[in-house]
Coordinates of C-alpha atoms in Angstrom, one line a residue:
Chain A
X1 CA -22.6 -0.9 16.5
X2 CA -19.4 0.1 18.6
X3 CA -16.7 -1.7 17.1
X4 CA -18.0 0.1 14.0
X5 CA -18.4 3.5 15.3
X6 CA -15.2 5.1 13.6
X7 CA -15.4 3.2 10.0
X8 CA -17.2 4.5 7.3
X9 CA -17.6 2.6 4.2
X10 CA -17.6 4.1 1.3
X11 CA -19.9 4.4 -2.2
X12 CA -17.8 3.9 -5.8
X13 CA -18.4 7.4 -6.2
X14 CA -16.7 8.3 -3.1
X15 CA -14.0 6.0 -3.7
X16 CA -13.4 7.8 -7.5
X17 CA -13.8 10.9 -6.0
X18 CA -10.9 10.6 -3.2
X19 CA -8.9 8.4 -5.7
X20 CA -8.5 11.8 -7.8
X21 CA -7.2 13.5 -5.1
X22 CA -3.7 11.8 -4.8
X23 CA -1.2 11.1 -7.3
X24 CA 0.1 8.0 -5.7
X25 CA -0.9 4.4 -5.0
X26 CA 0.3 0.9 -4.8
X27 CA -0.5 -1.8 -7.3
X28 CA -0.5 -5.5 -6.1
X29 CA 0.7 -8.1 -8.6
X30 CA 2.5 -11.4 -8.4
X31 CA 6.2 -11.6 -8.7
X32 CA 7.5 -15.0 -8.4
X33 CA 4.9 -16.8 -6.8
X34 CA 4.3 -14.0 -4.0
X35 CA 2.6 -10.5 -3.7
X36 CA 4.3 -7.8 -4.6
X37 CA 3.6 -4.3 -3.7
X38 CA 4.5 -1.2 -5.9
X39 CA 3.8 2.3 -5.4
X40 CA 3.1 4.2 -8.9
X41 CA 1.9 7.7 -10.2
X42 CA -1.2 7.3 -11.3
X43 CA -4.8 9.7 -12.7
X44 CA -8.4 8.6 -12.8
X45 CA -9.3 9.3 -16.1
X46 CA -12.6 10.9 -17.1
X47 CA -14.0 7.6 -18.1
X48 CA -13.4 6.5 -14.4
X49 CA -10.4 3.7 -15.5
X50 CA -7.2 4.3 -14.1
X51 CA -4.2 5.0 -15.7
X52 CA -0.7 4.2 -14.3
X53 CA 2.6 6.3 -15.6
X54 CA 5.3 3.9 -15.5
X55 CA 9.0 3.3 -17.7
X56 CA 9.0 1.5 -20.8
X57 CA 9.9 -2.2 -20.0
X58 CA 9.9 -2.2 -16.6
X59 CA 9.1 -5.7 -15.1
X60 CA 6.0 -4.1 -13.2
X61 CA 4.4 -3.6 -16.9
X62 CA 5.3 -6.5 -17.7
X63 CA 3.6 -8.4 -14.7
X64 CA 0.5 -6.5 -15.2
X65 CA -0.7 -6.7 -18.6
X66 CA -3.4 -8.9 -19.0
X67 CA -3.9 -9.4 -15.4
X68 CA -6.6 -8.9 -12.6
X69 CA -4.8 -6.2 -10.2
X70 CA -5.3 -4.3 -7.3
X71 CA -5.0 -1.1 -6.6
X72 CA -4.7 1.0 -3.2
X73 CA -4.3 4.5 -2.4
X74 CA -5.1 5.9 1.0
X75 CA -4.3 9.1 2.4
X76 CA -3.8 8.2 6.4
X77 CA -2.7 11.0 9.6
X78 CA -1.1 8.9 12.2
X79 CA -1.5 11.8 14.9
X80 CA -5.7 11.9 14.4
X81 CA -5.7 8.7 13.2
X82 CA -8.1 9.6 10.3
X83 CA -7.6 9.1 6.5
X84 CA -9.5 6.7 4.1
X85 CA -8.1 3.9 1.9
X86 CA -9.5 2.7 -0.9
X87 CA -8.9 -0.1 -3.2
X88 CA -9.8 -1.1 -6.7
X89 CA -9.6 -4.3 -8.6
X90 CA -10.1 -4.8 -12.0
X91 CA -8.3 -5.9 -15.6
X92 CA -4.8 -4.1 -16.6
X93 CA -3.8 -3.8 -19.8
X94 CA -0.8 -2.2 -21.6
X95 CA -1.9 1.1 -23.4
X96 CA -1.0 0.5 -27.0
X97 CA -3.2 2.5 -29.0
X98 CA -1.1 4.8 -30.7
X99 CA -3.5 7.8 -30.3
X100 CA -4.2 7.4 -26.8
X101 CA -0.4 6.8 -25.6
X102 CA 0.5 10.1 -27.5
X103 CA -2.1 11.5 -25.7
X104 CA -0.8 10.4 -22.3
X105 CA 2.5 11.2 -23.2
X106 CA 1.1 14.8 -23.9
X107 CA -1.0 14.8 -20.6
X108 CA -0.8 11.4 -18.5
X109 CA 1.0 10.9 -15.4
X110 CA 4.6 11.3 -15.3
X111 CA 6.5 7.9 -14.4
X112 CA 7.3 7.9 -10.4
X113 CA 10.5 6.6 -11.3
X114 CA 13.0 7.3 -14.8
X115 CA 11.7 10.2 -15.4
X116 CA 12.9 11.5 -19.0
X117 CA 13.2 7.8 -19.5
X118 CA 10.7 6.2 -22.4
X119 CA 7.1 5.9 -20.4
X120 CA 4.4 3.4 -21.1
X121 CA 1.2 3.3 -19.3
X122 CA -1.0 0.5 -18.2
X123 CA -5.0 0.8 -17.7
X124 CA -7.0 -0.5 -14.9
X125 CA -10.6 -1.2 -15.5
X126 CA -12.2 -1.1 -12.3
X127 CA -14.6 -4.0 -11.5
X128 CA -14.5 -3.5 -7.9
X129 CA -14.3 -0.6 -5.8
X130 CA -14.4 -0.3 -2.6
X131 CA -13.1 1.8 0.5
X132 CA -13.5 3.3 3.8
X133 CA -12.8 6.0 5.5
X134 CA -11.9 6.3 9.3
X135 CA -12.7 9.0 11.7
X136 CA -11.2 10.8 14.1
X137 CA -13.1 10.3 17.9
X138 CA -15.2 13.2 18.3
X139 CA -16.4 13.1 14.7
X140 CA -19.5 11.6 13.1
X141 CA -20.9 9.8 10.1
X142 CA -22.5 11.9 8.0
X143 CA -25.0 9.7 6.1
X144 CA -27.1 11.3 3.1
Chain B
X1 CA 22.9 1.9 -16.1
X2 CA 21.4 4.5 -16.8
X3 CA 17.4 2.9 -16.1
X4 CA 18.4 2.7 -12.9
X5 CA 20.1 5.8 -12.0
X6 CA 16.9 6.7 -9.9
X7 CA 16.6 3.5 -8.0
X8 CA 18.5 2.1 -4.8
X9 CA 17.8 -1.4 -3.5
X10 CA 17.9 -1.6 0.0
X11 CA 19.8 -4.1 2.2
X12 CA 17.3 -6.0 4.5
X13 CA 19.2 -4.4 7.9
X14 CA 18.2 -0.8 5.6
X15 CA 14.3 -1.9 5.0
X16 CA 14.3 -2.6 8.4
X17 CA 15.4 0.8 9.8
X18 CA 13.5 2.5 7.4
X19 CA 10.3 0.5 8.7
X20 CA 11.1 1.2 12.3
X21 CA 10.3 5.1 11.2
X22 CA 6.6 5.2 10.3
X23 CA 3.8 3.9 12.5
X24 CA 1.1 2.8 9.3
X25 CA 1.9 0.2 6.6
X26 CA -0.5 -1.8 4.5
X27 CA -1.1 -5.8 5.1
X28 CA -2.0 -7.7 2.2
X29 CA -4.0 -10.6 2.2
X30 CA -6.9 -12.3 0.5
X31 CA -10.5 -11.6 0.8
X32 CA -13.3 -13.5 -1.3
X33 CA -10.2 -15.3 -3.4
X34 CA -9.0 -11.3 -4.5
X35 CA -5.8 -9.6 -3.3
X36 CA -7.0 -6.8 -0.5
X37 CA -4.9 -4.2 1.0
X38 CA -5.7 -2.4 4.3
X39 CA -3.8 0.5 5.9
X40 CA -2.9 -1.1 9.6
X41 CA -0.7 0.1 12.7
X42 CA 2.7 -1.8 13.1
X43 CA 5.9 -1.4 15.0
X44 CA 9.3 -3.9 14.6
X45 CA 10.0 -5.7 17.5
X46 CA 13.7 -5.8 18.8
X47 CA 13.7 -9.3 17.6
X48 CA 12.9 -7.9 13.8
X49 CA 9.2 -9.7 13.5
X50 CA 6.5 -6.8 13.0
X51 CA 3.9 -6.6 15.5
X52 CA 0.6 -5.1 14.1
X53 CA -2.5 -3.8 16.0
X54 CA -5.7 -4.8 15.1
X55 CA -9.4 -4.8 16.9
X56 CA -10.1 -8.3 18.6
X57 CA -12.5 -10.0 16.1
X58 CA -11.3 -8.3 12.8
X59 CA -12.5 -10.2 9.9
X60 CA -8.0 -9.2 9.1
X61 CA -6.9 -11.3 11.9
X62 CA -8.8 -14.2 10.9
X63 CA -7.7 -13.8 7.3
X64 CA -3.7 -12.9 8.5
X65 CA -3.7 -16.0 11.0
X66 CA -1.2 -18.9 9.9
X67 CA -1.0 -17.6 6.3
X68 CA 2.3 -16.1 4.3
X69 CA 1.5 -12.5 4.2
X70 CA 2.9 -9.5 2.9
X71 CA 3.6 -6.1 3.8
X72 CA 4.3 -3.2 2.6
X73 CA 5.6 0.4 4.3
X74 CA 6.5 3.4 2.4
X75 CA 7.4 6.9 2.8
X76 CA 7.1 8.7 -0.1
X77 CA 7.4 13.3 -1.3
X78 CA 5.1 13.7 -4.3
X79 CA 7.0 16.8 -4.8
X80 CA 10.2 15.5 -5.0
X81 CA 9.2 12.1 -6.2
X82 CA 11.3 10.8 -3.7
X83 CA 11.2 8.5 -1.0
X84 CA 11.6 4.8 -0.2
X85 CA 9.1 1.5 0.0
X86 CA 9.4 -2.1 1.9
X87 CA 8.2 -5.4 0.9
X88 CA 8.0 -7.6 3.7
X89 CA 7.1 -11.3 3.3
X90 CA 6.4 -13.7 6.2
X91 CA 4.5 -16.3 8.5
X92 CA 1.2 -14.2 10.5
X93 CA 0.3 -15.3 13.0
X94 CA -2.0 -14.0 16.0
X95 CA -0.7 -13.4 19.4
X96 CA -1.9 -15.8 21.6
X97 CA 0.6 -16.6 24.5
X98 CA -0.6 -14.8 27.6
X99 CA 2.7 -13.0 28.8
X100 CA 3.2 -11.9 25.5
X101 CA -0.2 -10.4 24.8
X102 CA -0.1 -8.2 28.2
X103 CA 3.0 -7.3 27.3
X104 CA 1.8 -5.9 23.9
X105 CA -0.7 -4.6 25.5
X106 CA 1.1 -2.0 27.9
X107 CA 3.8 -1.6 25.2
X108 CA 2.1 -2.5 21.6
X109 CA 0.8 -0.8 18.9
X110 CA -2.4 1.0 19.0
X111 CA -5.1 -0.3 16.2
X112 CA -5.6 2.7 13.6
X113 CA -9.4 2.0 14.4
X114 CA -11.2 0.9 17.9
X115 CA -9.3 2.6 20.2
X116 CA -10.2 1.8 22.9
X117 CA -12.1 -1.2 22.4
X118 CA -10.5 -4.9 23.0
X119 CA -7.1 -5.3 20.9
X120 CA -5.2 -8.8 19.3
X121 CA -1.9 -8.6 17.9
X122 CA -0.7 -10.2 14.7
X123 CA 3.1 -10.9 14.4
X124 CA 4.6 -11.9 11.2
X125 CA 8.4 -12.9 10.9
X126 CA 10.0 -11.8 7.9
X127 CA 11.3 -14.4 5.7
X128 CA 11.2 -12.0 2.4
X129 CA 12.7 -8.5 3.2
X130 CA 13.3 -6.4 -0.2
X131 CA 12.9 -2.3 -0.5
X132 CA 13.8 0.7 -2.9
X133 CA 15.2 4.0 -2.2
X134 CA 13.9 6.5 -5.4
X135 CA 16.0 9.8 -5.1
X136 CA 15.4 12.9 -6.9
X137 CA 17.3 14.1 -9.9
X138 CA 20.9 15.0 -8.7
X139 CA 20.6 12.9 -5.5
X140 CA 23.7 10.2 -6.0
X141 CA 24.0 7.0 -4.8
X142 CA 25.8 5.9 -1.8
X143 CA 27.1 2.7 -1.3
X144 CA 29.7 1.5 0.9

């Protein structure tokens, strides 16, 4: 269809795949009563779960934990107009095991913000994933 | 304080300069009773209410229409982990009056996808403006 000829969507492996590419996104939560929109470092671990690198008691973490959240990342050239987005829901939790946050601390992604500061990291779960990317005129869908 | 020695917060007249320099920002709104985020052409008007571009028919327009949206800009250096973000919150609503919309059209901005085809204009006034500067280590703060 023509009002579809320059969207593409995109398979959960594709999505994981681009996700992995960038070390930024934007987590949605609620902050009172309204949508609130964060950008954080983040990784896609090997397990495919997402892990976000972020300052020991920030409010974000806070806000989080326990929580259904989304997730966006996109990577977007406003000349071409090409790029994908991609966007991930699923359950965030605080990471607490003591093993794993040394781990992160050793490996995991640095806080965008307070860095040198305490870190804590909170994992997404994906439930959802789903994305598209959108081409530039002149270029096709390439279809397996 | 030393958690914050990292972090500005932006006066609204600041978000709104800030917003008037990049030509993408991300629209959140709900879809299927979850939070979704798209990637979405924009400009400020002179007035301050953002004018984005959309596709006529865009399952986004319907969702935007007479709801309290948000949106979010940002322009951000992985490098440098610098960079600044905007929360806007505020009434959508499409662009229906006549004048208005063949005014955008000449003047407005271009969807990201569907060039081309047949264009609607959403137009939310900020009632919610907050933002962040994050500066890189040795960056100070400046405030009048």
């Amino acid at each position: 269809m023509d009002r579809d000829d320059r969207v593409e969507t995109l398979s959960e492996a594709e999505c994981l795949h681009l996700l992995r590419t960038v070390p930024i996104g934007r987590v949605v939560y609620t902050e009172h009563a309204l949508p609130a929109v964060l950008p954080v470092a983040f990784e896609v671990a090997p397990d495919d779960r997402l892990i976000l690198g972020l300052r020991a008691g920030s409010s974000l973490s806070r806000a989080l934990d326990g929580t259904v959240a989304a997730f966006q990342a996109d990577l977007l050239d406003p000349v071409s107009r090409s790029g994908w987005s991609v966007l991930v829901h699923g359950r965030a939790e605080v990471v607490r095991d003591e093993a794993e946050y040394r781990r992160l601390l050793r490996s995991g992604p640095q806080p965008w913000i307070g860095g040198g500061q305490q870190r804590m990291f909170v994992r997404i779960t994906p439930e959802l994933v789903s994305g598209r990317r959108l081409l530039t005129a002149g270029q096709t869908l390439h279809r397996a």
